[in-house]
Each structure stands twice: as C-alpha cells, then as structure tokens.
C-alpha positions as a LaTeX table, in Angstrom:
\begin{tabular}{lrrr}
\hline
Residue & $x$ (\AA) & $y$ (\AA) & $z$ (\AA) \\
\hline
Met1 & 27.64 & $-0.07$ & 11.26 \\
Lys2 & 26.60 & 3.56 & 11.45 \\
Thr3 & 29.95 & 4.54 & 9.95 \\
Ser4 & 29.16 & 2.38 & 6.92 \\
Phe5 & 25.74 & 4.00 & 6.70 \\
Val6 & 27.31 & 7.47 & 6.67 \\
Ile7 & 29.70 & 6.34 & 3.92 \\
Ala8 & 26.71 & 5.13 & 1.87 \\
Ala9 & 25.05 & 8.53 & 2.30 \\
Leu10 & 28.23 & 10.38 & 1.31 \\
Leu11 & 28.70 & 8.25 & $-1.81$ \\
Gly12 & 25.12 & 8.96 & $-2.82$ \\
Ala13 & 25.73 & 12.69 & $-2.38$ \\
Leu14 & 28.97 & 12.41 & $-4.36$ \\
Tyr15 & 27.15 & 10.81 & $-7.29$ \\
Ile16 & 24.71 & 13.71 & $-7.38$ \\
Leu17 & 27.46 & 16.31 & $-7.10$ \\
Leu18 & 29.36 & 14.69 & $-9.98$ \\
Trp19 & 26.32 & 14.54 & $-12.25$ \\
Pro20 & 27.47 & 17.52 & $-14.39$ \\
Leu21 & 30.48 & 15.38 & $-15.38$ \\
His22 & 28.33 & 12.40 & $-16.43$ \\
Pro23 & 29.15 & 10.18 & $-18.24$ \\
Tyr24 & 32.45 & 9.38 & $-16.59$ \\
Pro25 & 34.24 & 6.05 & $-15.97$ \\
Phe26 & 32.55 & 3.73 & $-13.48$ \\
Ser27 & 29.76 & 6.18 & $-12.64$ \\
Tyr28 & 27.40 & 3.19 & $-12.49$ \\
Leu29 & 29.46 & 1.69 & $-9.65$ \\
Leu30 & 29.30 & 4.92 & $-7.70$ \\
Lys31 & 25.54 & 5.07 & $-8.15$ \\
Ala32 & 25.06 & 1.47 & $-7.00$ \\
Ala33 & 27.55 & 1.72 & $-4.11$ \\
Pro34 & 25.15 & 3.16 & $-1.49$ \\
Val35 & 22.58 & 0.38 & $-1.79$ \\
Leu36 & 25.29 & $-2.29$ & $-1.92$ \\
Ile37 & 26.69 & $-0.92$ & 1.35 \\
Leu38 & 23.18 & $-0.98$ & 2.81 \\
Ala39 & 22.92 & $-4.61$ & 1.68 \\
Leu40 & 26.11 & $-5.48$ & 3.58 \\
Ile41 & 24.83 & $-3.75$ & 6.70 \\
Gly42 & 21.57 & $-5.66$ & 6.37 \\
Val43 & 23.35 & $-9.00$ & 6.08 \\
Lys44 & 25.23 & $-8.28$ & 9.31 \\
Thr45 & 22.33 & $-6.69$ & 11.17 \\
Leu46 & 19.02 & $-8.28$ & 10.17 \\
Thr47 & 17.90 & $-11.86$ & 10.60 \\
Gly48 & 15.37 & $-14.25$ & 9.13 \\
Pro49 & 13.04 & $-13.43$ & 6.22 \\
Val50 & 13.54 & $-9.68$ & 6.68 \\
Arg51 & 17.27 & $-10.07$ & 6.02 \\
Ile52 & 16.65 & $-12.11$ & 2.86 \\
Ala53 & 14.03 & $-9.70$ & 1.57 \\
Tyr54 & 16.20 & $-6.66$ & 2.30 \\
Leu55 & 19.17 & $-8.21$ & 0.51 \\
Leu56 & 17.00 & $-8.88$ & $-2.54$ \\
Ala57 & 15.66 & $-5.32$ & $-2.38$ \\
Met58 & 19.15 & $-3.85$ & $-2.39$ \\
Leu59 & 20.44 & $-6.13$ & $-5.14$ \\
Gly60 & 17.43 & $-5.25$ & $-7.27$ \\
Ser61 & 18.05 & $-1.57$ & $-6.60$ \\
Ala62 & 21.73 & $-1.87$ & $-7.50$ \\
Ala63 & 20.86 & $-3.53$ & $-10.81$ \\
Gly64 & 18.24 & $-0.87$ & $-11.54$ \\
Asp65 & 20.71 & 1.89 & $-10.68$ \\
Ile66 & 23.24 & 0.47 & $-13.10$ \\
Phe67 & 20.73 & 0.14 & $-15.95$ \\
Leu68 & 19.49 & 3.71 & $-15.47$ \\
Asp69 & 23.01 & 5.08 & $-15.24$ \\
Phe70 & 23.93 & 3.48 & $-18.57$ \\
Asp71 & 20.87 & 4.75 & $-20.45$ \\
Arg72 & 17.55 & 5.73 & $-18.85$ \\
Gln73 & 15.72 & 5.38 & $-22.19$ \\
Leu74 & 17.34 & 2.28 & $-23.64$ \\
Tyr75 & 17.33 & 0.16 & $-20.48$ \\
Leu76 & 14.03 & 1.28 & $-18.94$ \\
Arg77 & 12.50 & $-2.22$ & $-19.20$ \\
Gln78 & 15.47 & $-3.79$ & $-17.44$ \\
Ala79 & 15.41 & $-1.10$ & $-14.78$ \\
Leu80 & 11.68 & $-1.64$ & $-14.22$ \\
Ala81 & 12.24 & $-5.39$ & $-13.79$ \\
Ser82 & 15.07 & $-4.79$ & $-11.34$ \\
Phe83 & 13.17 & $-2.27$ & $-9.25$ \\
Leu84 & 10.09 & $-4.51$ & $-9.38$ \\
Leu85 & 12.12 & $-7.02$ & $-7.37$ \\
Thr86 & 12.89 & $-4.22$ & $-4.92$ \\
Gln87 & 9.22 & $-3.27$ & $-4.59$ \\
Ile88 & 8.15 & $-6.89$ & $-4.02$ \\
Ala89 & 10.85 & $-7.36$ & $-1.39$ \\
Tyr90 & 9.80 & $-4.16$ & 0.37 \\
Ile91 & 6.17 & $-5.32$ & 0.24 \\
Val92 & 7.21 & $-8.50$ & 2.06 \\
Ile93 & 9.11 & $-6.51$ & 4.70 \\
Phe94 & 6.48 & $-3.85$ & 5.27 \\
Thr95 & 3.69 & $-6.43$ & 5.44 \\
Arg96 & 5.52 & $-8.07$ & 8.33 \\
Leu97 & 6.01 & $-4.71$ & 10.03 \\
Arg98 & 2.58 & $-3.20$ & 9.38 \\
Gln99 & 1.01 & $-1.75$ & 12.52 \\
Arg100 & $-2.46$ & $-0.72$ & 11.44 \\
His101 & $-3.64$ & $-0.41$ & 15.03 \\
Leu102 & $-1.19$ & 2.47 & 15.60 \\
Leu103 & $-2.98$ & 4.62 & 13.03 \\
Ser104 & $-6.20$ & 6.56 & 13.45 \\
Pro105 & $-9.04$ & 5.69 & 11.05 \\
Ala106 & $-8.40$ & 8.95 & 9.18 \\
Ala107 & $-4.67$ & 8.26 & 8.87 \\
Leu108 & $-5.36$ & 4.69 & 7.78 \\
Leu109 & $-7.76$ & 5.89 & 5.10 \\
Ala110 & $-5.37$ & 8.60 & 3.89 \\
Ser111 & $-2.44$ & 6.17 & 3.76 \\
Thr112 & $-4.45$ & 4.06 & 1.32 \\
Leu113 & $-6.37$ & 6.60 & $-0.72$ \\
Leu114 & $-3.57$ & 9.09 & $-1.40$ \\
Pro115 & $-1.15$ & 6.60 & $-3.06$ \\
Val116 & $-4.02$ & 4.97 & $-4.98$ \\
Ala117 & $-5.39$ & 8.30 & $-6.21$ \\
Gly118 & $-1.92$ & 9.46 & $-7.23$ \\
Ser119 & $-1.23$ & 6.24 & $-9.12$ \\
Val120 & $-4.57$ & 6.29 & $-10.97$ \\
Phe121 & $-3.99$ & 9.89 & $-12.03$ \\
Leu122 & $-0.45$ & 9.17 & $-13.24$ \\
Leu123 & $-1.48$ & 6.07 & $-15.20$ \\
Trp124 & $-4.22$ & 8.12 & $-16.84$ \\
Gln125 & $-1.61$ & 10.67 & $-17.90$ \\
Phe126 & 0.97 & 8.07 & $-18.95$ \\
Tyr127 & $-1.34$ & 5.92 & $-21.09$ \\
Pro128 & $-1.17$ & 7.85 & $-24.40$ \\
Asn129 & 2.63 & 7.61 & $-24.51$ \\
Thr130 & 3.48 & 4.21 & $-23.05$ \\
Gly131 & 2.81 & 2.08 & $-26.14$ \\
Ala132 & 4.18 & $-1.44$ & $-25.62$ \\
Met133 & 5.35 & $-0.41$ & $-22.15$ \\
Trp134 & 1.77 & 0.03 & $-20.87$ \\
Trp135 & 1.33 & $-3.29$ & $-19.07$ \\
Pro136 & 4.83 & $-3.40$ & $-17.56$ \\
Val137 & 4.24 & 0.14 & $-16.29$ \\
Val138 & 0.84 & $-0.84$ & $-14.85$ \\
Val139 & 2.29 & $-3.84$ & $-13.01$ \\
Tyr140 & 5.14 & $-1.76$ & $-11.65$ \\
Val141 & 2.89 & 1.08 & $-10.53$ \\
Leu142 & 0.57 & $-1.37$ & $-8.74$ \\
Cys143 & 3.49 & $-2.85$ & $-6.81$ \\
Leu144 & 4.93 & 0.61 & $-6.12$ \\
Thr145 & 1.56 & 1.74 & $-4.76$ \\
Ala146 & 1.25 & $-1.31$ & $-2.53$ \\
Met147 & 4.76 & $-0.72$ & $-1.21$ \\
Ala148 & 3.99 & 2.92 & $-0.37$ \\
Ile149 & 0.71 & 2.04 & 1.35 \\
Leu150 & 2.35 & $-0.64$ & 3.48 \\
Ala151 & 5.28 & 1.64 & 4.34 \\
Leu152 & 2.86 & 4.32 & 5.52 \\
Gln153 & 1.07 & 1.73 & 7.64 \\
Thr154 & 4.15 & 0.48 & 9.51 \\
Gly155 & 3.75 & 3.21 & 12.11 \\
Gln156 & 7.48 & 3.90 & 11.73 \\
Arg157 & 8.25 & 7.41 & 10.50 \\
Trp158 & 11.52 & 6.53 & 8.73 \\
Leu159 & 9.89 & 3.75 & 6.74 \\
Ala160 & 6.78 & 5.80 & 6.01 \\
Leu161 & 8.73 & 8.80 & 4.73 \\
Gly162 & 11.14 & 6.59 & 2.80 \\
Gly163 & 8.32 & 4.71 & 1.12 \\
Ala164 & 6.54 & 7.95 & 0.18 \\
Leu165 & 9.74 & 9.42 & $-1.28$ \\
Phe166 & 10.51 & 6.22 & $-3.20$ \\
Met167 & 7.08 & 6.42 & $-4.80$ \\
Thr168 & 7.69 & 10.10 & $-5.57$ \\
Ala169 & 11.02 & 9.40 & $-7.25$ \\
Asp170 & 9.61 & 6.62 & $-9.42$ \\
Ala171 & 6.55 & 8.71 & $-10.26$ \\
Leu172 & 8.85 & 11.46 & $-11.50$ \\
Ile173 & 10.67 & 8.98 & $-13.73$ \\
Gly174 & 7.32 & 8.16 & $-15.31$ \\
Val175 & 6.35 & 11.83 & $-15.58$ \\
Asn176 & 9.63 & 12.64 & $-17.32$ \\
Arg177 & 9.43 & 9.63 & $-19.64$ \\
Phe178 & 5.74 & 9.39 & $-20.47$ \\
Trp179 & 4.14 & 12.75 & $-19.76$ \\
Leu180 & 6.08 & 15.99 & $-19.22$ \\
Ala181 & 9.85 & 15.96 & $-19.68$ \\
Phe182 & 11.58 & 18.48 & $-17.42$ \\
Asp183 & 15.09 & 19.87 & $-17.00$ \\
Tyr184 & 17.49 & 18.42 & $-14.42$ \\
Ser185 & 15.24 & 15.40 & $-14.00$ \\
Thr186 & 18.05 & 12.96 & $-13.25$ \\
Pro187 & 19.75 & 14.80 & $-10.35$ \\
Leu188 & 16.36 & 15.63 & $-8.83$ \\
Ile189 & 15.03 & 12.08 & $-9.12$ \\
Val190 & 18.26 & 10.48 & $-7.91$ \\
Ser191 & 18.39 & 12.85 & $-4.92$ \\
Ile192 & 14.87 & 11.86 & $-3.88$ \\
Tyr193 & 15.53 & 8.17 & $-4.57$ \\
Met194 & 18.79 & 8.09 & $-2.60$ \\
Thr195 & 17.10 & 9.85 & 0.31 \\
Ala196 & 14.28 & 7.31 & 0.22 \\
Gln197 & 16.65 & 4.33 & 0.28 \\
Leu198 & 18.64 & 5.82 & 3.15 \\
Leu199 & 15.51 & 6.56 & 5.18 \\
Ile200 & 14.16 & 3.04 & 4.66 \\
Gly201 & 17.59 & 1.63 & 5.45 \\
Tyr202 & 17.85 & 3.68 & 8.63 \\
Gly203 & 14.38 & 2.59 & 9.69 \\
Leu204 & 15.15 & $-1.07$ & 9.14 \\
Leu205 & 18.75 & $-1.20$ & 10.29 \\
Phe206 & 18.87 & 1.20 & 13.23 \\
Ala207 & 15.33 & 2.08 & 14.37 \\
Arg208 & 14.66 & $-1.54$ & 15.23 \\
Arg209 & 11.33 & $-1.69$ & 17.06 \\
Gly210 & 9.48 & $-4.77$ & 15.86 \\
Ile211 & 12.18 & $-5.74$ & 13.38 \\
Ala212 & 14.12 & $-9.01$ & 13.53 \\
Thr213 & 17.74 & $-7.96$ & 14.04 \\
Arg214 & 20.96 & $-9.21$ & 15.48 \\
Pro215 & 22.21 & $-7.64$ & 18.73 \\
Ala216 & 23.40 & $-4.08$ & 18.20 \\
Met217 & 27.04 & $-3.85$ & 17.11 \\
Val218 & 29.30 & $-0.89$ & 17.86 \\
\hline
\end{tabular}
C-alpha cells in the first residue's frame, strides 16, 4: 500500500513539473491520478463509514481536478460543486475523529478562531468581484472552514496540517479569481493542494490511531 502511496505522490509531482507544457494530451488524467490512487488505497484499507466518506472525498476531488485542469475560469462552478462533496466528506470523517480533549483551551480556541477569521476576511475581499458566484462561494467557504477546524481538532498532526493546507490552497484559488491575480498561481496552488491531499491520506491510511481500518497489509 505504501508503494501505491509513493506512486501517487510522484504522479502529483510530475503534474507540477510538466505544468510549463500545459495544455498537453490527458493532463487532466495525470492531475486526477493521485487522488484516484488514494481512493483505491482507502477502499482496501479503511472500513465502515470512514471508507465510504473517503471514497466520496477522493471522487469529488478527482472531478474537481479535471474541471480545473480543463479551464479554471469556465468550469469554476462545477469544480466548486465537486470539491464541496470533498469538504462534506472530510467533515464527516474529521467529526468522527475529533479529539477535543487532546487540545489545550488555547489550542482549541485558536483552531476555531483562526480559520473563521481568515474566512471572514477573504469573503469580505471577494464580495465585490463574485457577482452571481457570491452564494456558492459563501457555502463553499463555510464548509471549507468547518473542514479545517475539525481537521485541526483531530489531534492528529498529518490531518491537521493537511486540512490547513487544503484551506490555504482553496483560499488562494479565491484570491487569484476574485481579489488579486498573481503569477504562477496554478503550480503554486496545485503544489499546496497535492501536499494537503497526501498528508490527509497518510494520516487516514497509515497513521491509524482511532481510525477504522482493515489489518495492515504489506
């Protein structure tokens, strides 16, 4: 299983390295390949509701990856809908794994206030330029914020860091689209996003404390 995980990481790195050649044939498949491999590992490794939720998260991510690879501007709505499924599935998983008692009161407060404050600030900046996208963006940001808070409250460093980076990547998509466009946005955002998915995947699939899994397989 760990070999498959390494392959997923390498394919993600390959997509980023090949970005200067984009668009090229089947680039969307290369971009979606890492999360699809993670989905297969999850099917073989996880059990119960966590397995179902993780499979949905990865399928939603794969669809979102494909939409964004085709055209980040034209298919933003479809990508938002796809990644919304991912965020909801992660919310289900992280709610089951939340370990509030492992956090100090200060850490618990920070894990809630920082994502909320960041989201409020970004929505304030996005509002003038969202137009008809305003309410879809609000719904997505609310779910993204909840996902990040719950990830930070799992008490599991891989999930916490992965959730924080996922929120960072999606925030940068919004910044680039609705606030301040910046150069090399796609390779930067995809690098952070891929890292986030791999960290969450590692936390769920291999750092298994408190997670419903099948017996470890060599």
